[in-house]
Amino acid sequence: MRCIFRRLSAAGAGRRWTAPALQDPYVFMPCVSGAAVPHLYSTGAWYGMDVPGPSPRERGSRERRGERARASILKSPGVPEVGRLSREELTELLQRSLIYRAGPLVALNKPPGLPITGDELSLSTVLPDLQGALSLTGELHVVKTAARDQSGLVLLSTCHHTTNHLEDNFRKARRQKTPTATYWAVTVGTPDPPEGEIDVPLKLQTIGALQLVVPELSPSRGSVTHREVKRTRTRYRVLDSGAGCSLLQLQPLSTFQSQLQVHLSVKLSPVLGDHVYSPRVGRVLGVPISLPVETALPRTQVLQEALLRRMHLTQQQMHRMPLHLHLLQLHLPALGKERKETVVTAPPPEYFLRTLCLLGLTPPEGRG
């Protein structure tokens, strides 16, 4: 033992040594001029001992962690492909996504890409199957839901009286400009200012063979009166930003098709994965600009090369990027014996959280 310490003293002449915690596999870290050298010296390497390395299992685990760190969200954790599911598989997926059940109300956390209505496999077509799987006596129907390409909350009910009460409450809240729904969105760009309201009238317009939502910045009184144009408003707040992207909290104070996506495009901060309205935002020398809606037709979202590298993607893969718009919370009024409102929360999907990690964005504590 004295021999060992003599060797250490000789090797460490003129240096100070810092002893780490006992459980650390490395025993000493030299400090030069008061600053720690960014190297760790193992006992085996220092004395020339033969120390066994990590086991194959440990190496495999490290390699998998490294591969995951370099993987895009398309590979790890992957994005649900609802269109490939059978009716039975979709029913089972929705049953597993149950997040709230009270009286006649049921809430699910749906994946993106699930159609709400239609003759194809959709939420509406599997409601009878879901009703049986959850052993519900009444007929399930939709009260409120995230749109097809969005992820997040789906509120269902087996009681039409309760549904009418909820819908009346939602209408009253809109008249009072009180938000009842909260969304999270990852955007390419950061709105200026970082908090405020987007008050932009919208209308449906046929462009070529497509019917798209377009902003009408100066609507006539007649167009609003005849409901050709609707005044819409969205409250927003930047929760975090970095790497040219942002995490936003959105609270719509009105309802209109694709309202959130169009409003964010107007603010030059389109939603990540928006392949319909993001083409309306172009760039000149790296500065975002608005493009004419008549020519900026839907196409795969184009990202800058630095952002693609950060997300471990190529532009050729971007057509598979899901819309990063998630219905996070619904505020429900007091029902029955309840004396206060209920807040139902649907956690964001794994790929959404993985995107935040890749971009260095941090969600508010307790909600991620």
Short mmCIF file of C-alpha atoms in Angstrom, two decimals, residues 76-334:
data_model
loop_
_atom_site.label_atom_id
_atom_site.label_comp_id
_atom_site.label_asym_id
_atom_site.label_seq_id
_atom_site.Cartn_x
_atom_site.Cartn_y
_atom_site.Cartn_z
CA SER A 76 -37.60 5.89 -32.24
CA PRO A 77 -40.21 5.91 -30.78
CA GLY A 78 -41.99 5.82 -34.15
CA VAL A 79 -45.25 7.41 -35.27
CA PRO A 80 -48.55 5.47 -35.13
CA GLU A 81 -49.87 4.50 -38.56
CA VAL A 82 -53.59 4.33 -37.89
CA GLY A 83 -54.43 3.63 -41.50
CA ARG A 84 -52.81 0.18 -41.27
CA LEU A 85 -54.86 -0.97 -38.29
CA SER A 86 -57.81 -3.34 -38.52
CA ARG A 87 -61.12 -2.46 -36.88
CA GLU A 88 -60.30 -4.72 -33.93
CA GLU A 89 -56.80 -3.26 -33.52
CA LEU A 90 -58.12 0.31 -33.63
CA THR A 91 -60.77 -0.50 -31.01
CA GLU A 92 -58.12 -2.03 -28.76
CA LEU A 93 -55.82 0.98 -29.23
CA LEU A 94 -58.61 3.40 -28.27
CA GLN A 95 -59.57 1.27 -25.29
CA ARG A 96 -55.98 1.42 -24.04
CA SER A 97 -55.95 5.20 -24.52
CA LEU A 98 -58.71 5.76 -21.94
CA ILE A 99 -57.67 8.62 -19.61
CA TYR A 100 -60.93 9.70 -17.94
CA ARG A 101 -64.26 8.13 -17.05
CA ALA A 102 -66.95 9.71 -14.88
CA GLY A 103 -70.69 9.13 -15.15
CA PRO A 104 -71.68 9.26 -18.82
CA LEU A 105 -68.39 10.85 -19.91
CA VAL A 106 -65.37 9.07 -21.33
CA ALA A 107 -62.15 10.71 -22.53
CA LEU A 108 -59.51 9.15 -24.78
CA ASN A 109 -56.07 10.23 -25.97
CA LYS A 110 -56.14 9.68 -29.71
CA PRO A 111 -53.19 9.33 -32.10
CA PRO A 112 -52.81 11.64 -35.12
CA GLY A 113 -54.24 10.58 -38.45
CA LEU A 114 -57.47 9.09 -37.10
CA PRO A 115 -60.49 10.27 -39.12
CA ILE A 116 -63.39 11.44 -36.96
CA THR A 117 -66.22 10.64 -39.39
CA GLY A 118 -66.61 8.95 -42.75
CA ASP A 119 -67.38 5.58 -44.28
CA GLU A 120 -63.77 4.46 -43.94
CA LEU A 121 -62.40 3.20 -40.67
CA SER A 122 -62.84 6.17 -38.33
CA LEU A 123 -63.60 7.12 -34.75
CA SER A 124 -67.33 7.19 -35.46
CA THR A 125 -67.41 3.78 -37.12
CA VAL A 126 -65.72 2.04 -34.16
CA LEU A 127 -67.75 3.75 -31.41
CA PRO A 128 -70.18 0.78 -31.14
CA ASP A 129 -67.21 -1.59 -30.72
CA LEU A 130 -65.62 0.72 -28.17
CA GLN A 131 -68.91 0.96 -26.28
CA GLY A 132 -68.98 -2.81 -25.92
CA ALA A 133 -65.29 -3.02 -24.98
CA LEU A 134 -65.85 -0.48 -22.18
CA SER A 135 -69.11 -2.17 -21.06
CA LEU A 136 -71.14 1.03 -21.49
CA THR A 137 -74.94 0.87 -21.54
CA GLY A 138 -75.72 4.07 -23.48
CA GLU A 139 -74.82 4.86 -27.08
CA LEU A 140 -71.46 6.62 -27.35
CA HIS A 141 -71.24 9.86 -29.32
CA VAL A 142 -68.60 12.56 -29.78
CA VAL A 143 -68.78 15.74 -27.71
CA LYS A 144 -65.42 17.30 -28.61
CA THR A 145 -62.32 15.94 -30.26
CA ALA A 146 -58.94 16.82 -31.68
CA ALA A 147 -59.11 17.03 -35.48
CA ARG A 148 -58.00 14.20 -37.75
CA ASP A 149 -54.33 15.19 -38.06
CA GLN A 150 -54.04 16.32 -34.44
CA SER A 151 -53.30 14.15 -31.44
CA GLY A 152 -54.95 14.47 -28.07
CA LEU A 153 -58.27 14.54 -26.30
CA VAL A 154 -61.48 12.96 -27.47
CA LEU A 155 -64.46 13.56 -25.19
CA LEU A 156 -67.30 11.07 -25.57
CA SER A 157 -70.68 10.79 -23.84
CA THR A 158 -73.53 8.30 -23.48
CA CYS A 159 -76.03 10.96 -22.34
CA HIS A 160 -77.41 13.59 -24.74
CA HIS A 161 -78.63 15.74 -21.85
CA THR A 162 -75.05 15.95 -20.51
CA THR A 163 -73.76 16.64 -24.01
CA ASN A 164 -76.21 19.52 -24.47
CA HIS A 165 -75.15 20.97 -21.12
CA LEU A 166 -71.48 20.81 -22.12
CA GLU A 167 -72.08 22.36 -25.54
CA ASP A 168 -74.09 25.21 -23.97
CA ASN A 169 -71.21 25.81 -21.58
CA PHE A 170 -68.66 25.84 -24.42
CA ARG A 171 -70.76 28.40 -26.38
CA LYS A 172 -71.11 30.59 -23.29
CA ALA A 173 -67.36 30.45 -22.71
CA ARG A 174 -66.68 31.55 -26.30
CA ARG A 175 -69.01 34.53 -25.91
CA GLN A 176 -67.17 35.49 -22.72
CA LYS A 177 -63.77 34.93 -24.39
CA THR A 178 -62.92 32.27 -21.80
CA PRO A 179 -60.80 29.38 -23.12
CA THR A 180 -62.01 25.85 -22.48
CA ALA A 181 -59.37 23.99 -24.53
CA THR A 182 -55.58 24.14 -24.35
CA TYR A 183 -53.28 22.89 -27.10
CA TRP A 184 -49.53 22.46 -27.37
CA ALA A 185 -47.77 23.02 -30.67
CA VAL A 186 -44.19 22.78 -31.86
CA THR A 187 -43.61 25.55 -34.38
CA VAL A 188 -40.87 26.35 -36.86
CA GLY A 189 -40.04 29.86 -35.75
CA THR A 190 -41.13 31.96 -32.78
CA PRO A 191 -44.13 34.31 -32.83
CA ASP A 192 -43.44 37.97 -32.13
CA PRO A 193 -44.36 39.04 -29.49
CA PRO A 194 -43.94 35.81 -27.46
CA GLU A 195 -47.38 36.17 -25.89
CA GLY A 196 -50.63 37.64 -27.14
CA GLU A 197 -53.74 37.03 -29.22
CA ILE A 198 -54.06 36.39 -32.94
CA ASP A 199 -57.20 38.15 -34.14
CA VAL A 200 -57.54 37.26 -37.83
CA PRO A 201 -60.84 36.66 -39.68
CA LEU A 202 -60.94 33.45 -41.72
CA LYS A 203 -62.95 32.08 -44.62
CA LEU A 204 -63.10 29.02 -46.84
CA GLN A 205 -61.88 29.60 -50.39
CA THR A 206 -61.65 27.31 -53.37
CA ILE A 207 -58.17 27.42 -54.91
CA GLY A 208 -57.89 25.17 -57.93
CA ALA A 209 -59.44 21.86 -56.91
CA LEU A 210 -58.88 22.49 -53.20
CA GLN A 211 -60.99 24.14 -50.53
CA LEU A 212 -58.64 25.85 -48.10
CA VAL A 213 -58.89 28.21 -45.15
CA VAL A 214 -57.50 31.65 -45.91
CA PRO A 215 -57.12 34.80 -43.79
CA GLU A 216 -59.29 37.78 -44.69
CA LEU A 217 -57.45 40.68 -43.10
CA SER A 218 -59.97 43.38 -44.09
CA PRO A 219 -63.41 41.77 -44.32
CA SER A 220 -66.42 43.80 -45.31
CA ARG A 221 -69.29 44.13 -42.90
CA GLY A 222 -71.53 42.27 -45.33
CA SER A 223 -69.17 39.28 -45.59
CA VAL A 224 -69.21 38.91 -41.81
CA THR A 225 -72.98 39.41 -41.61
CA HIS A 226 -73.61 36.79 -44.28
CA ARG A 227 -71.12 34.47 -42.55
CA GLU A 228 -68.84 34.32 -45.55
CA VAL A 229 -66.07 35.36 -43.18
CA LYS A 230 -65.78 34.55 -39.48
CA ARG A 231 -63.91 36.58 -36.91
CA THR A 232 -61.55 34.21 -35.10
CA ARG A 233 -59.15 34.61 -32.22
CA THR A 234 -56.41 32.49 -30.66
CA ARG A 235 -54.57 33.21 -27.41
CA TYR A 236 -50.96 32.00 -27.45
CA ARG A 237 -47.87 31.92 -25.26
CA VAL A 238 -44.33 30.74 -26.00
CA LEU A 239 -43.37 28.16 -23.37
CA ASP A 240 -39.84 27.63 -24.64
CA SER A 241 -37.80 28.28 -27.76
CA GLY A 242 -34.50 27.19 -29.26
CA ALA A 243 -32.91 25.74 -32.40
CA GLY A 244 -35.19 27.96 -34.49
CA CYS A 245 -38.32 26.30 -33.08
CA SER A 246 -40.74 26.90 -30.21
CA LEU A 247 -43.15 25.10 -27.92
CA LEU A 248 -46.39 27.06 -27.78
CA GLN A 249 -49.49 26.95 -25.63
CA LEU A 250 -52.59 27.74 -27.69
CA GLN A 251 -56.10 28.52 -26.47
CA PRO A 252 -58.66 29.11 -29.23
CA LEU A 253 -61.37 31.61 -28.32
CA SER A 254 -63.41 30.72 -31.41
CA THR A 255 -63.90 27.66 -33.59
CA PHE A 256 -63.05 27.38 -37.26
CA GLN A 257 -61.60 24.66 -39.42
CA SER A 258 -57.76 24.62 -39.23
CA GLN A 259 -57.86 27.85 -37.20
CA LEU A 260 -54.68 27.17 -35.22
CA GLN A 261 -52.57 26.15 -38.21
CA VAL A 262 -53.65 29.17 -40.29
CA HIS A 263 -53.20 31.63 -37.41
CA LEU A 264 -49.67 30.37 -36.77
CA SER A 265 -48.80 30.63 -40.46
CA VAL A 266 -49.98 34.24 -40.35
CA LYS A 267 -47.52 34.74 -37.46
CA LEU A 268 -44.77 33.22 -39.65
CA SER A 269 -44.43 30.30 -37.23
CA PRO A 270 -46.06 27.30 -38.91
CA VAL A 271 -46.67 24.09 -36.98
CA LEU A 272 -44.04 21.40 -37.42
CA GLY A 273 -45.54 18.73 -39.69
CA ASP A 274 -48.13 21.08 -41.26
CA HIS A 275 -48.02 20.09 -44.92
CA VAL A 276 -51.08 22.19 -45.83
CA TYR A 277 -50.53 25.72 -44.54
CA SER A 278 -46.78 25.88 -43.83
CA PRO A 279 -45.98 26.52 -47.55
CA ARG A 280 -47.46 30.01 -47.03
CA VAL A 281 -44.30 30.89 -45.10
CA GLY A 282 -41.22 31.33 -47.26
CA ARG A 283 -37.71 32.58 -46.54
CA VAL A 284 -35.52 35.27 -48.07
CA LEU A 285 -31.94 35.25 -46.78
CA GLY A 286 -33.15 33.22 -43.81
CA VAL A 287 -35.90 35.68 -42.89
CA PRO A 288 -39.49 34.29 -42.92
CA ILE A 289 -41.98 36.04 -45.19
CA SER A 290 -45.65 35.50 -46.12
CA LEU A 291 -46.36 34.08 -49.56
CA PRO A 292 -49.61 34.52 -51.55
CA VAL A 293 -52.20 31.90 -50.57
CA GLU A 294 -53.14 31.41 -54.25
CA THR A 295 -49.69 30.09 -55.13
CA ALA A 296 -48.53 28.58 -51.82
CA LEU A 297 -50.46 25.36 -52.21
CA PRO A 298 -50.18 22.30 -49.93
CA ARG A 299 -46.94 20.33 -50.20
CA THR A 300 -44.47 18.62 -47.92
CA GLN A 301 -43.09 21.05 -45.35
CA VAL A 302 -39.56 22.22 -46.16
CA LEU A 303 -37.10 22.62 -43.27
CA GLN A 304 -33.67 24.20 -43.24
CA GLU A 305 -30.73 21.82 -43.37
CA ALA A 306 -29.52 22.62 -39.84
CA LEU A 307 -32.92 21.75 -38.38
CA LEU A 308 -33.12 18.53 -40.38
CA ARG A 309 -29.72 17.47 -39.05
CA ARG A 310 -30.76 18.24 -35.50
CA MET A 311 -33.80 16.00 -35.91
CA HIS A 312 -31.79 13.27 -37.72
CA LEU A 313 -34.00 13.59 -40.80
CA THR A 314 -33.68 14.20 -44.51
CA GLN A 315 -36.03 16.34 -46.55
CA GLN A 316 -37.10 13.18 -48.39
CA GLN A 317 -38.49 11.84 -45.08
CA MET A 318 -40.43 14.96 -44.20
CA HIS A 319 -43.66 13.72 -45.81
CA ARG A 320 -43.90 11.30 -42.86
CA MET A 321 -43.54 14.04 -40.23
CA PRO A 322 -46.78 14.16 -38.19
CA LEU A 323 -48.51 17.39 -37.25
CA HIS A 324 -47.14 18.50 -33.88
CA LEU A 325 -50.41 19.93 -32.60
CA HIS A 326 -51.84 18.26 -29.50
CA LEU A 327 -55.13 18.88 -27.67
CA LEU A 328 -53.76 18.79 -24.14
CA GLN A 329 -56.59 19.86 -21.83
CA LEU A 330 -60.33 20.42 -21.65
CA HIS A 331 -62.06 22.36 -18.88
CA LEU A 332 -65.42 20.79 -18.08
CA PRO A 333 -68.08 22.58 -16.02
CA ALA A 334 -69.47 21.19 -12.78
#
